[in-house]
PDB file of C-alpha atoms in Angstrom:
ATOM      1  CA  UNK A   1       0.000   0.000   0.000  1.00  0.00           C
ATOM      2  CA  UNK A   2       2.400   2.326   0.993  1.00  0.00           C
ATOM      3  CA  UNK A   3       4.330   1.505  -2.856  1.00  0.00           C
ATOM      4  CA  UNK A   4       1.137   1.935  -4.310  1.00  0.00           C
ATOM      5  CA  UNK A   5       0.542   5.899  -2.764  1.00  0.00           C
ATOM      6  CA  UNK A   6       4.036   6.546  -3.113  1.00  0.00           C
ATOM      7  CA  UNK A   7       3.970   6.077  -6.978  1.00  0.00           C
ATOM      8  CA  UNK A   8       0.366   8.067  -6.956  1.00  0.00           C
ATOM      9  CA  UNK A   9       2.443  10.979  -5.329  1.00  0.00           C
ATOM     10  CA  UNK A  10       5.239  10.723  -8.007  1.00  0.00           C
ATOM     11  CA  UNK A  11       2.790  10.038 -10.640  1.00  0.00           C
ATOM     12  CA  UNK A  12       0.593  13.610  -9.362  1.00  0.00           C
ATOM     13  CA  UNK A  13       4.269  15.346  -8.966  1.00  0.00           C
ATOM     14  CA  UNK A  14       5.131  14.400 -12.342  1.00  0.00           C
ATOM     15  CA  UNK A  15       2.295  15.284 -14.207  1.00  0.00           C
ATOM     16  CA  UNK A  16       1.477  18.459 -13.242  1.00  0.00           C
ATOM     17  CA  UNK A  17       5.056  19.476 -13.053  1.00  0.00           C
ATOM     18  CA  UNK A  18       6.054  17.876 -16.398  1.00  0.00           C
ATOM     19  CA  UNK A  19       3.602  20.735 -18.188  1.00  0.00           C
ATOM     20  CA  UNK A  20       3.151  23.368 -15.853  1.00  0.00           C
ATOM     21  CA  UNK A  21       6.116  25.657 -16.071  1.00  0.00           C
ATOM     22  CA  UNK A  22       7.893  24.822 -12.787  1.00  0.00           C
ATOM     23  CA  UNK A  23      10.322  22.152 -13.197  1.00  0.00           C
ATOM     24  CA  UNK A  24       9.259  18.501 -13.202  1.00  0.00           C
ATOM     25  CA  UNK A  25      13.106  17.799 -12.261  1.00  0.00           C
ATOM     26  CA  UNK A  26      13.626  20.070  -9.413  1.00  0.00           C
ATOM     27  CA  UNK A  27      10.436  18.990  -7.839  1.00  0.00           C
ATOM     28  CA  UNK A  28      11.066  15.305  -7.986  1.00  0.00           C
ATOM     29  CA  UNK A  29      14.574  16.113  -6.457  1.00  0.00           C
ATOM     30  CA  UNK A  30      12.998  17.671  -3.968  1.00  0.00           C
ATOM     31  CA  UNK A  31      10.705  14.791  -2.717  1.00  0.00           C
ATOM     32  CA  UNK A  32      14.052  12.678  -3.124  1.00  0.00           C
ATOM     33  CA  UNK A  33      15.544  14.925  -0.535  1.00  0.00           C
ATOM     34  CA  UNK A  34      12.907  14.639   1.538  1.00  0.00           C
ATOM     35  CA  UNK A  35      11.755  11.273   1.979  1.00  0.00           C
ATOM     36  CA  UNK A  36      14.443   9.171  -0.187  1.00  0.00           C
ATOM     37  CA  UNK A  37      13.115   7.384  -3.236  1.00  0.00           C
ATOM     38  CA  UNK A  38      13.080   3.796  -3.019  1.00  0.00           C
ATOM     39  CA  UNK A  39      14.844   1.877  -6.190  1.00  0.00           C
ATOM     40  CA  UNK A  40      11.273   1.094  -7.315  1.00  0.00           C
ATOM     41  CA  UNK A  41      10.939   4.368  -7.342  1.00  0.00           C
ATOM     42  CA  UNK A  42      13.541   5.465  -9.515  1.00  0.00           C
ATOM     43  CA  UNK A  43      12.923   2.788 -11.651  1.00  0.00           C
ATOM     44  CA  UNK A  44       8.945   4.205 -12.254  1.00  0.00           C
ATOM     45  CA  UNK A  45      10.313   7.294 -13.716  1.00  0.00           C
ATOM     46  CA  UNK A  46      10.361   5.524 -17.017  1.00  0.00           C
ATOM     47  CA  UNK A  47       6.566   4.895 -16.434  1.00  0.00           C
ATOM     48  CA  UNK A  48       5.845   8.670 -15.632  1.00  0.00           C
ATOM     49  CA  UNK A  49       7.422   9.763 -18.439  1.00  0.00           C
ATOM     50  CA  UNK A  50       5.657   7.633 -20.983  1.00  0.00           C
ATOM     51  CA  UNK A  51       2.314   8.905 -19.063  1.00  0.00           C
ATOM     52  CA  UNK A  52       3.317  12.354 -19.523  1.00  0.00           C
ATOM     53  CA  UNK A  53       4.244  11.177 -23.248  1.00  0.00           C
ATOM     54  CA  UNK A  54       0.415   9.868 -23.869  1.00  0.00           C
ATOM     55  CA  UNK A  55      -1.069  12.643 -22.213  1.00  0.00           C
ATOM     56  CA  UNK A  56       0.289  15.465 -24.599  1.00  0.00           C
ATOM     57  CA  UNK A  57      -0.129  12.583 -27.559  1.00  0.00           C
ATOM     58  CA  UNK A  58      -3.379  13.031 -26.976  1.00  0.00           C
ATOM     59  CA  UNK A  59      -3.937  16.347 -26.197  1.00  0.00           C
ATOM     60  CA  UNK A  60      -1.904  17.163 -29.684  1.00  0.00           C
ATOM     61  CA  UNK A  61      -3.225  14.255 -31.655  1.00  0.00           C
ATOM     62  CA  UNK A  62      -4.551  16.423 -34.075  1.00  0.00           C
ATOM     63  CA  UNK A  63      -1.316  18.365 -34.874  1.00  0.00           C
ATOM     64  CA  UNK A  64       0.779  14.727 -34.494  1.00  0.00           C
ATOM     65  CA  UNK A  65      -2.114  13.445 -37.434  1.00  0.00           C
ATOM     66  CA  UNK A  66      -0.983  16.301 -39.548  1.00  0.00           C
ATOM     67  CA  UNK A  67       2.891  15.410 -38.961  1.00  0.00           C
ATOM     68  CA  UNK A  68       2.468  11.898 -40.000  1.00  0.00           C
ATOM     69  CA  UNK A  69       0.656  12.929 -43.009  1.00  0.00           C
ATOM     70  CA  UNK A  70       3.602  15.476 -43.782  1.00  0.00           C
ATOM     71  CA  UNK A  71       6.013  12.957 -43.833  1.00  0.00           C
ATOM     72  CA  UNK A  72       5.385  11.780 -47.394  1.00  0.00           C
ATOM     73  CA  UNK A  73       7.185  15.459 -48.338  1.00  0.00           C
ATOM     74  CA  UNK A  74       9.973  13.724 -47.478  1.00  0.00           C
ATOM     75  CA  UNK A  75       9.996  12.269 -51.222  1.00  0.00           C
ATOM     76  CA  UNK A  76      10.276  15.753 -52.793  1.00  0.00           C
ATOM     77  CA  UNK A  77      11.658  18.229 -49.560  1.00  0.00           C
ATOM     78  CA  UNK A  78      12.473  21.582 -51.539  1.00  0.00           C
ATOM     79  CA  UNK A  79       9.050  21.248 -52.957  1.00  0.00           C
ATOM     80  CA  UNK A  80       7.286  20.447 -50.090  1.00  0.00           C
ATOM     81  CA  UNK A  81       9.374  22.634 -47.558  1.00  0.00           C
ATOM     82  CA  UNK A  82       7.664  25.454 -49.311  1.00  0.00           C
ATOM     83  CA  UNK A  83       4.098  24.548 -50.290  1.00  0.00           C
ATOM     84  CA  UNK A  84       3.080  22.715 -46.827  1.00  0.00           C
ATOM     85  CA  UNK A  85       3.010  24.399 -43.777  1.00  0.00           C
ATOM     86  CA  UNK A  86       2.856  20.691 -41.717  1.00  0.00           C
ATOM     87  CA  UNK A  87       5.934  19.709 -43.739  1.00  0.00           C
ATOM     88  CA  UNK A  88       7.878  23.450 -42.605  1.00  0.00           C
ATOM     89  CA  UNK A  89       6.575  22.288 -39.269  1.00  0.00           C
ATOM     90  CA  UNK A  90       7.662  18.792 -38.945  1.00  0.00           C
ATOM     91  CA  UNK A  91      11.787  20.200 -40.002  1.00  0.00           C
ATOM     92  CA  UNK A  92      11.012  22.665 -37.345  1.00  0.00           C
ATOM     93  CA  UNK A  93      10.226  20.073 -35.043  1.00  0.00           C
ATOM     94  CA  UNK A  94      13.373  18.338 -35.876  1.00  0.00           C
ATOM     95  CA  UNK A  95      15.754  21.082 -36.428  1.00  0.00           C
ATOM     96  CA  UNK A  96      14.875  21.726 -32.044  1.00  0.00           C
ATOM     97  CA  UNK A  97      14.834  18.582 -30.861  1.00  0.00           C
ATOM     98  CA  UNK A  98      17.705  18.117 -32.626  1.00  0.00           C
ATOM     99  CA  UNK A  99      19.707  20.883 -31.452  1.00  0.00           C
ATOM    100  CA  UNK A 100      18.379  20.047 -28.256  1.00  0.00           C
ATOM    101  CA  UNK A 101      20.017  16.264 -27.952  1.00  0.00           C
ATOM    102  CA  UNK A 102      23.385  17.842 -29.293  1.00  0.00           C
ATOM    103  CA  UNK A 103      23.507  20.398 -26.608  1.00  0.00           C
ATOM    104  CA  UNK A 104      22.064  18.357 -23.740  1.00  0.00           C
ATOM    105  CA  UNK A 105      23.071  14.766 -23.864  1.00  0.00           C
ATOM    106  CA  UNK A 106      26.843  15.468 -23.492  1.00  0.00           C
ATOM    107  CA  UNK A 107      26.379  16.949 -19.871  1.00  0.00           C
ATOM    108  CA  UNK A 108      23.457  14.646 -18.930  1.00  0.00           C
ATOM    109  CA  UNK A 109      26.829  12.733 -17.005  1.00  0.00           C
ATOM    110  CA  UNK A 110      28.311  15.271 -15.515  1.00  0.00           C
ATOM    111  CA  UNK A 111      25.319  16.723 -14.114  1.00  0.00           C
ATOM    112  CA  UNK A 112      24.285  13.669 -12.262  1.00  0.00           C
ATOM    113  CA  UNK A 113      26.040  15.060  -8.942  1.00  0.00           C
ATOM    114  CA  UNK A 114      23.322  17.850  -9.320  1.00  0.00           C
ATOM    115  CA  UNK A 115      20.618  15.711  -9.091  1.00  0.00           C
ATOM    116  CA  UNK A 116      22.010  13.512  -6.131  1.00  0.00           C
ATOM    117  CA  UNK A 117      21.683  16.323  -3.862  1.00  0.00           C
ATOM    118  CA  UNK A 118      19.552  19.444  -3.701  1.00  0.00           C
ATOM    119  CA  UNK A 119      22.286  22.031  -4.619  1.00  0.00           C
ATOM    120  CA  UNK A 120      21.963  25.271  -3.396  1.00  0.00           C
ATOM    121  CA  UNK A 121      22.320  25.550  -7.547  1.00  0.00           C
ATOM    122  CA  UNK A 122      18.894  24.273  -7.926  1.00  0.00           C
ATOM    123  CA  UNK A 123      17.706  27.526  -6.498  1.00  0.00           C
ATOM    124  CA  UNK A 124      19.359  29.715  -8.597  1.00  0.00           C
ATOM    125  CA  UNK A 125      17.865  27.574 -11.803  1.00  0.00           C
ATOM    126  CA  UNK A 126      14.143  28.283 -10.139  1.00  0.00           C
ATOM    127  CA  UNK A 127      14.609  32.100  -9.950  1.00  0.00           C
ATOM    128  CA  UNK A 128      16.073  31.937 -13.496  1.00  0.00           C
ATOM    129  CA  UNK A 129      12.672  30.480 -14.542  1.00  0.00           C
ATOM    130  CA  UNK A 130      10.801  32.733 -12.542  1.00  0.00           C
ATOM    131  CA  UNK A 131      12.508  36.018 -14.318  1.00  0.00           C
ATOM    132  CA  UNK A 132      11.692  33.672 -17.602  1.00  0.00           C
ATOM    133  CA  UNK A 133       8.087  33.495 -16.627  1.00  0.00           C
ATOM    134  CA  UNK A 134       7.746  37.468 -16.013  1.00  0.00           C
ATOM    135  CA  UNK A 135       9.084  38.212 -19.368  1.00  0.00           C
ATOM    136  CA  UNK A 136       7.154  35.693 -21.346  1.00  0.00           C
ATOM    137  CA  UNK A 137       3.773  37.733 -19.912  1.00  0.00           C
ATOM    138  CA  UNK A 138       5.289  41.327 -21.196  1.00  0.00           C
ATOM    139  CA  UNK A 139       6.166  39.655 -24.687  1.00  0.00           C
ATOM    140  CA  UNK A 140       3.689  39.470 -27.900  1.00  0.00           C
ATOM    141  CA  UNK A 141       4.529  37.884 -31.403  1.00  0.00           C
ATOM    142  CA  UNK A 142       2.554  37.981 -34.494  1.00  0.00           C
ATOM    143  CA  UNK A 143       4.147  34.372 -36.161  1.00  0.00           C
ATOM    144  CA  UNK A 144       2.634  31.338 -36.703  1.00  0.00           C
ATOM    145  CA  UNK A 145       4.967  27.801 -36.013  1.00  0.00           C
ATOM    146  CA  UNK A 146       5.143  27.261 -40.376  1.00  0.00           C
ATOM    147  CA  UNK A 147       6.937  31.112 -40.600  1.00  0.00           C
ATOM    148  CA  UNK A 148       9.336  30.295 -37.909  1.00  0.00           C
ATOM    149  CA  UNK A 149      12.473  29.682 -39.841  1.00  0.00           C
ATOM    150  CA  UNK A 150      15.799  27.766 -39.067  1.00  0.00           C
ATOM    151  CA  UNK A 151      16.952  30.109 -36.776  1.00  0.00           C
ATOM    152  CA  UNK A 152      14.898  30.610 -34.360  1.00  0.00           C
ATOM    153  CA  UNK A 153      13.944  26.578 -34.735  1.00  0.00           C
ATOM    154  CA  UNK A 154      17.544  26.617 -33.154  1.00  0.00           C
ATOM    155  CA  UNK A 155      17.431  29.165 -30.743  1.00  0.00           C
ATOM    156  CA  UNK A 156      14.428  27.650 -29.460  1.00  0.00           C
ATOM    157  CA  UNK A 157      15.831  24.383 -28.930  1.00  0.00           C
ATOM    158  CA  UNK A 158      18.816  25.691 -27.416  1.00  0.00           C
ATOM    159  CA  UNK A 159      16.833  27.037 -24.575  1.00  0.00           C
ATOM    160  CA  UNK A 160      15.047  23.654 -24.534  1.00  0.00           C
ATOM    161  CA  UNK A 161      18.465  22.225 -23.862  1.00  0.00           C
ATOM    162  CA  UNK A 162      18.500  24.375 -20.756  1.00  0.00           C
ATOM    163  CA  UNK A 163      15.536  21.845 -18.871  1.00  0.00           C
ATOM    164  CA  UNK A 164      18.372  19.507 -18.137  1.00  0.00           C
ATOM    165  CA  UNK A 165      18.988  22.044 -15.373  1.00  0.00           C
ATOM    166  CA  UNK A 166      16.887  20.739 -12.404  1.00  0.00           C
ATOM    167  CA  UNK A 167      14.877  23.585 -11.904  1.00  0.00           C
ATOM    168  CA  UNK A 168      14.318  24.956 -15.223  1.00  0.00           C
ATOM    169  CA  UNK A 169      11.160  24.393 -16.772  1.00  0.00           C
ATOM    170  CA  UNK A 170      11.338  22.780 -20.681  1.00  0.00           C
ATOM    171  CA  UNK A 171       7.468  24.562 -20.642  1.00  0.00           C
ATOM    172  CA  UNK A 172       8.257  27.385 -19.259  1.00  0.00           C
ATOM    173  CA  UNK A 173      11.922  28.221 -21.537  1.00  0.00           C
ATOM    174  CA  UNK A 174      10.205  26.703 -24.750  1.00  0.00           C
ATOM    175  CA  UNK A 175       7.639  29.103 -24.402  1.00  0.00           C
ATOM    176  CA  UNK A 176       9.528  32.066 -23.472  1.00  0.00           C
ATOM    177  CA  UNK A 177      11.878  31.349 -26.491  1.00  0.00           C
ATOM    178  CA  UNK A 178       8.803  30.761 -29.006  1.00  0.00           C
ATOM    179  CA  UNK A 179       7.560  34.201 -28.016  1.00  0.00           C
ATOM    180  CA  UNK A 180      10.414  36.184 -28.168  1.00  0.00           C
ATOM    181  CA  UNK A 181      11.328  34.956 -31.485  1.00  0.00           C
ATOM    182  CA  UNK A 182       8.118  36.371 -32.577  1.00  0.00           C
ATOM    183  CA  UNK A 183       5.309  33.416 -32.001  1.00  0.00           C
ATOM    184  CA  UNK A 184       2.141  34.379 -31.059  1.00  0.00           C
ATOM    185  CA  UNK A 185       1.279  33.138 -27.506  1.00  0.00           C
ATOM    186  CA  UNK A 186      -1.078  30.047 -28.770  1.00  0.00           C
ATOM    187  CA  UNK A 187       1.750  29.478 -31.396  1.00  0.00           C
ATOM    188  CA  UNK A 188       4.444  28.809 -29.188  1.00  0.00           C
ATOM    189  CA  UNK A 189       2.376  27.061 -26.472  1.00  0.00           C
ATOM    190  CA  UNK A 190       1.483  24.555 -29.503  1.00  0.00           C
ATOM    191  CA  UNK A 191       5.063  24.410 -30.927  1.00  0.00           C
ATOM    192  CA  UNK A 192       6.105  23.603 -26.883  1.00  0.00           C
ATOM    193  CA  UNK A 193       3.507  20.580 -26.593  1.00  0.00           C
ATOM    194  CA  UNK A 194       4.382  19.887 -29.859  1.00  0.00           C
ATOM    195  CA  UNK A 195       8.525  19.629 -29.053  1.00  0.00           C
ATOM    196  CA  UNK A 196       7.852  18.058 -25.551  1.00  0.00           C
ATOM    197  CA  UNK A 197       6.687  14.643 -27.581  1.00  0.00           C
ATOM    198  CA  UNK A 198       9.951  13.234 -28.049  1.00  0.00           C
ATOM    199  CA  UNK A 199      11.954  14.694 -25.138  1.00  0.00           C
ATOM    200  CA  UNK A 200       9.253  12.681 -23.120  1.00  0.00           C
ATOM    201  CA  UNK A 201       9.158   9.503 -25.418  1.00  0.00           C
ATOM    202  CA  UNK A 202      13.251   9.651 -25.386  1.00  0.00           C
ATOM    203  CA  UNK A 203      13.420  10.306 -21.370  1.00  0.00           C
ATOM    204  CA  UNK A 204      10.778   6.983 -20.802  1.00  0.00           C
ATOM    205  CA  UNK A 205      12.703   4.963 -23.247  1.00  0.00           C
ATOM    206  CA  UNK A 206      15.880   5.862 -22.026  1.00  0.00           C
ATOM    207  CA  UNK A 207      14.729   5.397 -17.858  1.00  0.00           C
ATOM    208  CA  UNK A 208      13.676   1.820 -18.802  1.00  0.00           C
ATOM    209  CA  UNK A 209      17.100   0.524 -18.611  1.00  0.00           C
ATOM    210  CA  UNK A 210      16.904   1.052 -15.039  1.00  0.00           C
ATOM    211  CA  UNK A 211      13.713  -0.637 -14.534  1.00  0.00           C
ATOM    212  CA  UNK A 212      14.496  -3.506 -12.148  1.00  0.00           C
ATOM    213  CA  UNK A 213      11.771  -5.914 -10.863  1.00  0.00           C
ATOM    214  CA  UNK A 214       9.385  -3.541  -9.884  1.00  0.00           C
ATOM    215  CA  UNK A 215       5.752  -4.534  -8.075  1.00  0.00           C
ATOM    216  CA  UNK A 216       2.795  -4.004 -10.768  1.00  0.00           C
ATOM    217  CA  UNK A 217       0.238  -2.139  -8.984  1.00  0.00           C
ATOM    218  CA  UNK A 218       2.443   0.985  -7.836  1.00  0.00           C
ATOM    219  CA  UNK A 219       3.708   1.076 -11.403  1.00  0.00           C
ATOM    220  CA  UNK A 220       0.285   1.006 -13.534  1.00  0.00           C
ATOM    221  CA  UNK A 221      -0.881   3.780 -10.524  1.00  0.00           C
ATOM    222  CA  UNK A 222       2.083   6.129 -11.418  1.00  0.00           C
ATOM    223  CA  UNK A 223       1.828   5.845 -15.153  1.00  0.00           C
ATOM    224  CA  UNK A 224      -2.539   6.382 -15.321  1.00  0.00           C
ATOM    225  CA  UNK A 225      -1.421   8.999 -12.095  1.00  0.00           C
ATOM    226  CA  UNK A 226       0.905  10.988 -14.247  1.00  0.00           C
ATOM    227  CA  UNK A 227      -1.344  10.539 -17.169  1.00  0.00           C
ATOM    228  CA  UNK A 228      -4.670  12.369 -16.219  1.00  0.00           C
ATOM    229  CA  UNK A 229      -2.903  14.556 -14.220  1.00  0.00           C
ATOM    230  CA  UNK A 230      -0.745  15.858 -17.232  1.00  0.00           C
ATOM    231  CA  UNK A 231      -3.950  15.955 -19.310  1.00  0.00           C
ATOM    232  CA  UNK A 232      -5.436  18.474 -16.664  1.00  0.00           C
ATOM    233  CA  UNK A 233      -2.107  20.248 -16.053  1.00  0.00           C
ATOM    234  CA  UNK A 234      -2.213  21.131 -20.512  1.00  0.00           C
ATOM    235  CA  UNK A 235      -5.433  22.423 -19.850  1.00  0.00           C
ATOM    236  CA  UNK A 236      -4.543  24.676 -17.224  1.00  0.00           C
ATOM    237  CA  UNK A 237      -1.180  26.019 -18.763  1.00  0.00           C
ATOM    238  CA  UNK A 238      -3.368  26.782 -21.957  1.00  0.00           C
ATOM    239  CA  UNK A 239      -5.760  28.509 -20.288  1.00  0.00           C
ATOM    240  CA  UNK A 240      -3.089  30.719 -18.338  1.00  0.00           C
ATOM    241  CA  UNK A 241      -0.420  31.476 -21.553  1.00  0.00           C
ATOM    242  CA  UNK A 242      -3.752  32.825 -23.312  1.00  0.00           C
ATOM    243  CA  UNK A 243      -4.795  34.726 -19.739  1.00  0.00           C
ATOM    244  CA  UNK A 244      -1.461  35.891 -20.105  1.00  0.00           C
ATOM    245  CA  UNK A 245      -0.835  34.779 -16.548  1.00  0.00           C
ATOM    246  CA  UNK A 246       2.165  32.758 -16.268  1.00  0.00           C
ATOM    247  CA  UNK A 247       3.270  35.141 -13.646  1.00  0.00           C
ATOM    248  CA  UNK A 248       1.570  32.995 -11.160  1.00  0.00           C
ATOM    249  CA  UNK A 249       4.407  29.979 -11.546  1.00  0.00           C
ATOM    250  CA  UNK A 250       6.570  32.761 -11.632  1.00  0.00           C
ATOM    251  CA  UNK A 251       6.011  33.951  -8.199  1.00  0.00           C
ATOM    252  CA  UNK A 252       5.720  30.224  -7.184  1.00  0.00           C
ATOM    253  CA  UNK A 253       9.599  29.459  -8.666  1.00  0.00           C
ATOM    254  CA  UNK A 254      10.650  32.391  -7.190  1.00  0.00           C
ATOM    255  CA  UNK A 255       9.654  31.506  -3.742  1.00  0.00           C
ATOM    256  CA  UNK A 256      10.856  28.298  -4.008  1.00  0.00           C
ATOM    257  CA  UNK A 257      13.997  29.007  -5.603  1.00  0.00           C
ATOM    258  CA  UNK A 258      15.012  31.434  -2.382  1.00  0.00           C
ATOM    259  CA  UNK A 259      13.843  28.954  -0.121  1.00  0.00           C
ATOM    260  CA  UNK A 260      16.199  26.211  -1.215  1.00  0.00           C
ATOM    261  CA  UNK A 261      19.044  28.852  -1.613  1.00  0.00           C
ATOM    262  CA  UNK A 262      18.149  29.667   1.764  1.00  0.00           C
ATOM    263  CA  UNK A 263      17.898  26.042   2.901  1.00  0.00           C
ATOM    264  CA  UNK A 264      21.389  25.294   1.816  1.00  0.00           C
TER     265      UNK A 264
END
């Protein structure tokens, strides 16, 4: 029973925090600092993250239907690169996620002593997503995803690359960087959902190599957990980039962030 709760409370932590712009990492360090994860535990993250994965799967499935269909451009690119928008989209898409894995993977290593221990560093990456959350409410673009260019495709996943950071939010800097390359706010909340697909999928597939025998119940609890929880979490960061309100997790990082640098 206790298992079973546990993975519900990972599963809840997860899913909100996976969307909502406050650092699914730095929260799950923090309920490793202060109650200790079992090694079931660790090995459910896999599980979370493929719940998170379905839940914005589904909550993008129309977008993801027009991305498979774009891939037949792939038979005549220059062509299709400029007469379908889904097609500019999709090399978008890839062009990020791309740049993201390049920038990110390398230090994913060397990090690890960061995410052993609740640095006093963690702190400073919440305030740095707290000043990214202000900004983001004071910005307005006019663009739509297909206009966005290889550039800023880049630039965007370069702050994406940033979320490896326990304590910066993926959301939260994908979003920021969307609309200050000139996205309008819907835009880049879609083209965030949109690049959070396979950073999920990849983080699942990659945590299942530490999957060790782990008790059924507490891991089908975390996964449907993290699931609904992350399809109510999209909801609610949708409803706030549009209210222009992401102040709110601002204020929320920010307090947290100088409580852990005051902590440690």
């Amino acid at each position: 029973m206790a298992d079973t709760l546990w993975a519900i409370v990972l599963g809840m932590v997860q899913g909100a925090t996976e969307f909502l712009p406050v650092s699914s990492s730095g929260h799950l360090l923090i309920l490793y600092h202060l109650r200790g994860v079992p090694m079931e535990a660790l090995a459910m993250t896999a599980f979370l993250h493929l719940g998170t994965f379905l839940a914005v799967l589904m909550f993008v499935r129309r977008e993801v239907g027009e991305l498979f269909k774009a891939l037949k451009g792939c038979f005549s690119p220059i062509s299709s690169f400029k007469e379908d928008k889904w097609f500019r989209v999709l090399i978008y898409t890839v062009v990020s996620t791309f740049v993201t894995i390049v920038l990110a993977l390398p230090f994913e290593s060397k990090l690890e002593g960061i995410f052993e221990d609740l640095s006093w560093m963690v702190g400073v990456f919440y305030v740095f997503t707290a000043m990214l959350l202000l900004i983001s409410d004071r910005l307005r673009g006019t663009m739509k995803v297909e206009s966005l260019g290889f550039l800023k495709s880049i630039l965007i996943g370069c702050f994406q690359a940033l979320a490896i950071l326990p304590g910066v939010s993926r959301s939260g800097s994908t979003i920021f960087a969307g609309i200050m390359v000139g996205l309008q706010r819907d835009e880049a909340l879609k083209y965030s959902f949109i690049l959070s697909l396979p950073v999920t999928l990849g983080a699942g597939l990659l945590s299942l190599k530490e999957v060790v025998a782990t008790p059924v119940f507490p891991v089908v609890s975390g996964f449907v957990t993290s699931l609904f929880v992350g399809l109510l979490a999209l909801k609610v960061l949708k409803m706030v980039v549009r209210l222009r309100r992401l102040s709110v997790f601002a204020f929320y990082c920010l307090f947290l962030g100088i409580g852990i640098l005051f902590w440690r």
